[in-house]
Short mmCIF file of C-alpha atoms in Angstrom, two decimals:
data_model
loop_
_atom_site.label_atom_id
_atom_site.label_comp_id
_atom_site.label_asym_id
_atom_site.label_seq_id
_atom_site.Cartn_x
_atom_site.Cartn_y
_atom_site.Cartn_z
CA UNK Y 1 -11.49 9.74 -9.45
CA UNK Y 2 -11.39 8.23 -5.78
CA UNK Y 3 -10.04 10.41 -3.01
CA UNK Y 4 -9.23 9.15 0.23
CA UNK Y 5 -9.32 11.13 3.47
CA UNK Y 6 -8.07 9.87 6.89
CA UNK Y 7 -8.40 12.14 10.08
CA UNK Y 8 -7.24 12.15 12.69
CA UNK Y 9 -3.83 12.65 11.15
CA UNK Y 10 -2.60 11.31 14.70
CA UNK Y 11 -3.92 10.01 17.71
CA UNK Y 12 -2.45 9.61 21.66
CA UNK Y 13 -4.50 6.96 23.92
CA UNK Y 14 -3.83 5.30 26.82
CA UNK Y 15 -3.57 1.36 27.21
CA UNK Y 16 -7.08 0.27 27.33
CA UNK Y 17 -9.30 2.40 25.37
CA UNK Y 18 -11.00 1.98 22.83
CA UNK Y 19 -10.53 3.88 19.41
CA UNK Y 20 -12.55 4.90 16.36
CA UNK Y 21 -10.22 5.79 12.96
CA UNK Y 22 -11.80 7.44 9.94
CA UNK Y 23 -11.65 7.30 6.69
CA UNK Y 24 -14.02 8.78 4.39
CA UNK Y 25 -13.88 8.37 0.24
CA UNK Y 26 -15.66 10.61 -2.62
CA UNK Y 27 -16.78 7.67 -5.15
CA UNK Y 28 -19.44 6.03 -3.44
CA UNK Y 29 -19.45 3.38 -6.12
CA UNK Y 30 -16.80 1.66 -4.07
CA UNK Y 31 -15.65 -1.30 -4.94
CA UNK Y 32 -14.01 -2.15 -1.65
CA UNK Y 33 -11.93 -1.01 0.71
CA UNK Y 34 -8.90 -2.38 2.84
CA UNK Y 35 -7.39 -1.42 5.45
CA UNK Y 36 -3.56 -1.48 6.64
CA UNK Y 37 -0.91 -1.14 8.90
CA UNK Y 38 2.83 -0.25 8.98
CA UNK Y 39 5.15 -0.13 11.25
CA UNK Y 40 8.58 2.38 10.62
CA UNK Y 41 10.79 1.48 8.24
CA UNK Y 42 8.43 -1.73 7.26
CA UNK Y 43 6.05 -2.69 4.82
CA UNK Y 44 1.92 -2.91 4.66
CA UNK Y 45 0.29 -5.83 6.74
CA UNK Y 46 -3.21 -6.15 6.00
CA UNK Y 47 -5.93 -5.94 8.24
CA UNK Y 48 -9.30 -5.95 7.19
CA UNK Y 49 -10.80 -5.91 3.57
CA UNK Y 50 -14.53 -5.13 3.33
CA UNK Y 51 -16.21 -5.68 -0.44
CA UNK Y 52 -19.17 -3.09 -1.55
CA UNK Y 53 -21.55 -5.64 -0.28
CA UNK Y 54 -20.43 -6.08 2.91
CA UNK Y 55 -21.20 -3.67 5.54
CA UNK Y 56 -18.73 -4.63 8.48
CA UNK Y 57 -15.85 -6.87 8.88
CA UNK Y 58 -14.42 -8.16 11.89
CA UNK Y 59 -10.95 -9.66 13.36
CA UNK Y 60 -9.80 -10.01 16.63
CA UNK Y 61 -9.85 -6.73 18.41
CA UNK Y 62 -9.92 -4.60 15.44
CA UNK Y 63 -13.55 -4.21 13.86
CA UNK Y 64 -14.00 -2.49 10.30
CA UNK Y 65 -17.28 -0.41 8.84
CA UNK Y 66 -18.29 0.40 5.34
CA UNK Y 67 -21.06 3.37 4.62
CA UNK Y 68 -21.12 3.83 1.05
CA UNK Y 69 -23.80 6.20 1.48
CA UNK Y 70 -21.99 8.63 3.31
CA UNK Y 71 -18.46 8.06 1.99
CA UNK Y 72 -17.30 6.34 4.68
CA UNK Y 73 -15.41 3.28 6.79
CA UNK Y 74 -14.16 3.58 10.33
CA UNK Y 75 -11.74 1.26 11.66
CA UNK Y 76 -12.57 0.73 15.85
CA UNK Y 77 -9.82 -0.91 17.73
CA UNK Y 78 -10.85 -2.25 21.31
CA UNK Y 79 -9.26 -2.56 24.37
CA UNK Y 80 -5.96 -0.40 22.52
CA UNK Y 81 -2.44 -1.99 23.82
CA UNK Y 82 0.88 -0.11 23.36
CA UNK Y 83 1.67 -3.35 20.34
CA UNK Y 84 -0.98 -1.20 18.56
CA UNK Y 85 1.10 1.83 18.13
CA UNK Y 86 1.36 2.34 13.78
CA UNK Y 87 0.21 4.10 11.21
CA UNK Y 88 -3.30 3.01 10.23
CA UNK Y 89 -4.15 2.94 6.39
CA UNK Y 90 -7.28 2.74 4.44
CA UNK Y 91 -7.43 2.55 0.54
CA UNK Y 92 -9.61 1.90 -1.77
CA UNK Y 93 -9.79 0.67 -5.94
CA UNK Y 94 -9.83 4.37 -7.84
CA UNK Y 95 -12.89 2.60 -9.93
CA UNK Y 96 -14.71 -1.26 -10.14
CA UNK Y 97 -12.54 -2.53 -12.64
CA UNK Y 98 -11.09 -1.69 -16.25
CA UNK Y 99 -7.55 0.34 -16.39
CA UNK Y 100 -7.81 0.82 -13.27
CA UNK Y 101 -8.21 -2.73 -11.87
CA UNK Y 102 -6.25 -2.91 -8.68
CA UNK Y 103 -4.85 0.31 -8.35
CA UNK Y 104 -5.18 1.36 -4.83
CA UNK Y 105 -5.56 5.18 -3.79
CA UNK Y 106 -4.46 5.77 -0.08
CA UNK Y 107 -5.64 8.12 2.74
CA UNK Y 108 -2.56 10.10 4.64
CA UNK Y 109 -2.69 7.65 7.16
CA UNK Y 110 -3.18 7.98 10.67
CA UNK Y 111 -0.41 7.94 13.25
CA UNK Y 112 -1.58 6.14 16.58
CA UNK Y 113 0.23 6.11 19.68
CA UNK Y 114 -0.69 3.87 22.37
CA UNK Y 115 0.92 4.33 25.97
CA UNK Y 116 1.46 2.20 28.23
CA UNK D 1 0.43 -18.14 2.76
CA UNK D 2 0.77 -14.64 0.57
CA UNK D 3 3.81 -13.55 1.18
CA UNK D 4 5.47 -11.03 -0.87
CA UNK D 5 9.20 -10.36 -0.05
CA UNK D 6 11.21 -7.74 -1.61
CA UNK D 7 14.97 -7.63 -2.45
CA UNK D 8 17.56 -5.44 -1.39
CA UNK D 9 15.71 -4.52 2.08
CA UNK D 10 17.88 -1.11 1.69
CA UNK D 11 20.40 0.67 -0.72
CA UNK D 12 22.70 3.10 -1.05
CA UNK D 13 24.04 4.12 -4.60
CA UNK D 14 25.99 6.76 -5.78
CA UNK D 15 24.16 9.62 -8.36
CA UNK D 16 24.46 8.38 -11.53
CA UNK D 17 24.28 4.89 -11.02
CA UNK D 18 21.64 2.05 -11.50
CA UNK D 19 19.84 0.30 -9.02
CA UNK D 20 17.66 -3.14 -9.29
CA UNK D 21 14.97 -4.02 -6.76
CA UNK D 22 13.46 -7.14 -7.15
CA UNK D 23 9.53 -8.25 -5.73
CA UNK D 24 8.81 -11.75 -5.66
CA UNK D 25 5.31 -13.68 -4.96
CA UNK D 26 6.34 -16.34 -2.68
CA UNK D 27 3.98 -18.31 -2.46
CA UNK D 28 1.63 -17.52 -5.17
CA UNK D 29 1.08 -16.32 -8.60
CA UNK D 30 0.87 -12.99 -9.37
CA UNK D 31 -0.28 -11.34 -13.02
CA UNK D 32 -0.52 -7.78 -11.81
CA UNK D 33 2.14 -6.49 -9.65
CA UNK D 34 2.31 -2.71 -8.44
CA UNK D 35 4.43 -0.77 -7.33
CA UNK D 36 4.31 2.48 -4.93
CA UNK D 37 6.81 5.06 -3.70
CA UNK D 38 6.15 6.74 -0.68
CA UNK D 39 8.56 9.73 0.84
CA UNK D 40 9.21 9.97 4.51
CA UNK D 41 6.04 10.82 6.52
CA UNK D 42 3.52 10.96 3.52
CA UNK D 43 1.63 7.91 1.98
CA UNK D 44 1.86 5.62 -0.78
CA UNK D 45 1.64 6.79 -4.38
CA UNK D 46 1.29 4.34 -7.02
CA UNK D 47 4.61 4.26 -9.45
CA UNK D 48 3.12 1.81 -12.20
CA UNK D 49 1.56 -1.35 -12.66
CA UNK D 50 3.18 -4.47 -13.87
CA UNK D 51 1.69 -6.70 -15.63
CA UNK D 52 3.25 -10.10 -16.29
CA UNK D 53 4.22 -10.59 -20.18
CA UNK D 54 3.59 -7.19 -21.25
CA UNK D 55 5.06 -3.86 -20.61
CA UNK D 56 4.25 -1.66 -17.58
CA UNK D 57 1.92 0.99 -17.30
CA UNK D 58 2.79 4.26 -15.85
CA UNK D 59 0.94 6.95 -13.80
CA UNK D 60 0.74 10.43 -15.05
CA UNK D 61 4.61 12.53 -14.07
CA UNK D 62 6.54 8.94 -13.35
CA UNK D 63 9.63 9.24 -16.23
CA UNK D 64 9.43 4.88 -17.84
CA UNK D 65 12.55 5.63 -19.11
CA UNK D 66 13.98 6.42 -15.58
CA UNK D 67 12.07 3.71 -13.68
CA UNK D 68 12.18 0.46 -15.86
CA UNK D 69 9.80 -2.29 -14.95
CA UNK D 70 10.02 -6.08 -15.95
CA UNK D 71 7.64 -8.34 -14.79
CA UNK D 72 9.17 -11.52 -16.55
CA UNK D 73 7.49 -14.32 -14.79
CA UNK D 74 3.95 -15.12 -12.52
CA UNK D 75 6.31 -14.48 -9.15
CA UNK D 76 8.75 -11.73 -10.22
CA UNK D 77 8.63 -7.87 -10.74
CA UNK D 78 12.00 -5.86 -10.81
CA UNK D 79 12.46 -1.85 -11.10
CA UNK D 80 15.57 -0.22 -11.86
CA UNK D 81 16.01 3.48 -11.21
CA UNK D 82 18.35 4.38 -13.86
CA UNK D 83 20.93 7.16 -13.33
CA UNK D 84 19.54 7.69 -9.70
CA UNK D 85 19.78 11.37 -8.25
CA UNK D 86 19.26 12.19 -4.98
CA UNK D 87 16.01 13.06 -4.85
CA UNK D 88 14.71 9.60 -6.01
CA UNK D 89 15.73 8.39 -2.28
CA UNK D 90 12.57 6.87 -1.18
CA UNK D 91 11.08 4.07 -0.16
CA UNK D 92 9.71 1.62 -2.54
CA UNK D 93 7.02 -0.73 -2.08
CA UNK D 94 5.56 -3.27 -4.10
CA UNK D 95 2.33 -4.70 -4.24
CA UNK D 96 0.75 -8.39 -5.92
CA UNK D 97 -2.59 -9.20 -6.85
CA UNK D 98 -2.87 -13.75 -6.30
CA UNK D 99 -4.07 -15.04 -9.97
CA UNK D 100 -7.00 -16.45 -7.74
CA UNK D 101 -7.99 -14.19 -5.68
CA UNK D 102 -9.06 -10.29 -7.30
CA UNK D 103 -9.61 -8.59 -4.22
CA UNK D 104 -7.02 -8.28 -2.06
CA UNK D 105 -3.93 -6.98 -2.76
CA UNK D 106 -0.64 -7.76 -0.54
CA UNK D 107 2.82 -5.62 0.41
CA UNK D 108 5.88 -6.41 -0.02
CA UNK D 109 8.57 -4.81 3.25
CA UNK D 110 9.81 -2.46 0.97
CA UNK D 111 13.24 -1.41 -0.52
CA UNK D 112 14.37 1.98 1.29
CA UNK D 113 17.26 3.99 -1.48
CA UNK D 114 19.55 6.39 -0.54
CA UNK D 115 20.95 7.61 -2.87
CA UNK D 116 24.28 9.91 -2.47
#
C-alpha cells in the first residue's frame, strides 16, 4: 500500500526566493508520480508528471525530482511570485497496474504563501 | 486540450434529498473516471472508480447504495448522493484517465454540497 507524505504542511516566503517542497512515498516500486496544484474553492491543475524512469522533469519555473531509492520527489519552484500562493500536491498510483490502475493516493498537501 | 468540467459548480440540498453531479471529458475519451471527496482543509480521498459500461467500484467504508455512480458513455460520469445528510457536505472532485494516454490523470473544478 502507497503512502504519501508532504512536509512542510505550510510554507511563508517572500517574492523572489526560491523553494524546495517534499514529498516522500513508502513503495519504492513507483510507478509515477504527479504533482498538483489548487487554488481555494477550485479544482486540481496539473503540474508536472514524472514516470519511474525518469529522474527529473521540468516546466517553466517549477522543476520536479524523482528518488525512488529513497522514497522521494521534491518539487523546487524558482524565483517564487505571490501568483504562486496554493496548495501544492503530490500523488502517486497505490501500485503499477491491476485493480488498482489509476487510483491516485495523495500527500496532505502543502500550503504555500508567497508575499509580496 | 483535456479538459474535464464538472456540473453543478456548487449545491445546496435539503437532508433527505437527492443530488446529481455530473463530470464530463470535454475533449476526450475517458474509460476510467474517478472520483474523490475531500473535506475542508484535508486532501483528496478516492470515493470510487468508474468505469465506462460496467458498474463502479468502491473503496473500503464508501456506502454504493448512498453514492450511485453511472458512467454511461466515453465522456460522462454522474454521482448521486442519495438521501444526503449533513455530514456528506463536501467537496467532490472528479478525475479522467484519456483512452490514449495511461499516465496522467486530469481534475475536474469540483462540485462543493451543502447540504442543510
Amino acid at each position: 500500500k502507497q503512502e504519501v507524505t508532504q512536509i512542510p504542511a505550510a510554507l511563508s516566503v517572500p517574492e523572489g526566493e526560491n523553494l524546495v517542497l517534499n514529498c516522500s512515498f513508502t513503495d519504492s516500486a513507483i510507478y509515477n508520480l504527479q504533482w498538483f496544484r489548487q487554488d481555494p474553492g477550485k479544482g486540481l491543475t496539473s503540474l508536472l508528471l514524472i514516470q519511474s524512469s525518469q529522474r527529473e522533469q521540468t516546466s517553466g519555473r517549477l522543476n520536479a525530482s524523482l528518488d525512488k531509492s529513497s522514497g522521494r520527489s521534491t518539487l523546487y519552484i524558482a524565483a517564487s511570485q505571490p501568483g504562486d500562493s496554493a496548495t501544492y500536491l503530490c500523488a502517486s498510483p497505490r501500485t503499477a497496474g491491476g485493480t488498482s490502475y489509476g487510483k491516485l493516493t495523495f500527500g496532505q498537501g502543502t500550503i504555500l504563501t508567497v508575499h509580496p | 486540450g483535456a479538459v474535464v468540467s464538472q456540473h453543478p459548480s456548487w449545491v445546496i440540498c435539503k437532508s433527505g434529498t437527492s443530488v446529481k453531479i455530473e463530470c464530463r471529458s470535454l475533449d476526450f475519451q475517458a474509460t476510467t473516471m474517478f472520483w474523490y471527496r475531500q473535506f475542508p482543509k484535508q486532501s483528496l480521498m478516492l470515493m470510487a472508480t468508474s468505469n465506462e459500461g460496467s458498474k463502479a467500484t468502491y473503496e473500503q467504508g464508501v456506502e454504493k447504495d448512498k453514492f450511485l455512480i453511472n458512467h454511461a458513455s466515453l465522456t460522462l460520469s454522474t454521482l448521486t448522493v442519495t438521501s444526503a445528510h449533513p455530514e456528506d457536505s463536501s467537496f467532490y472532485i472528479c478525475s479522467a484517465i484519456p483512452v490514449l494516454n495511461s499516465y496522467e490523470q486530469y481534475f475536474g473544478p469540483g462540485t462543493r454540497l451543502t447540504v442543510t
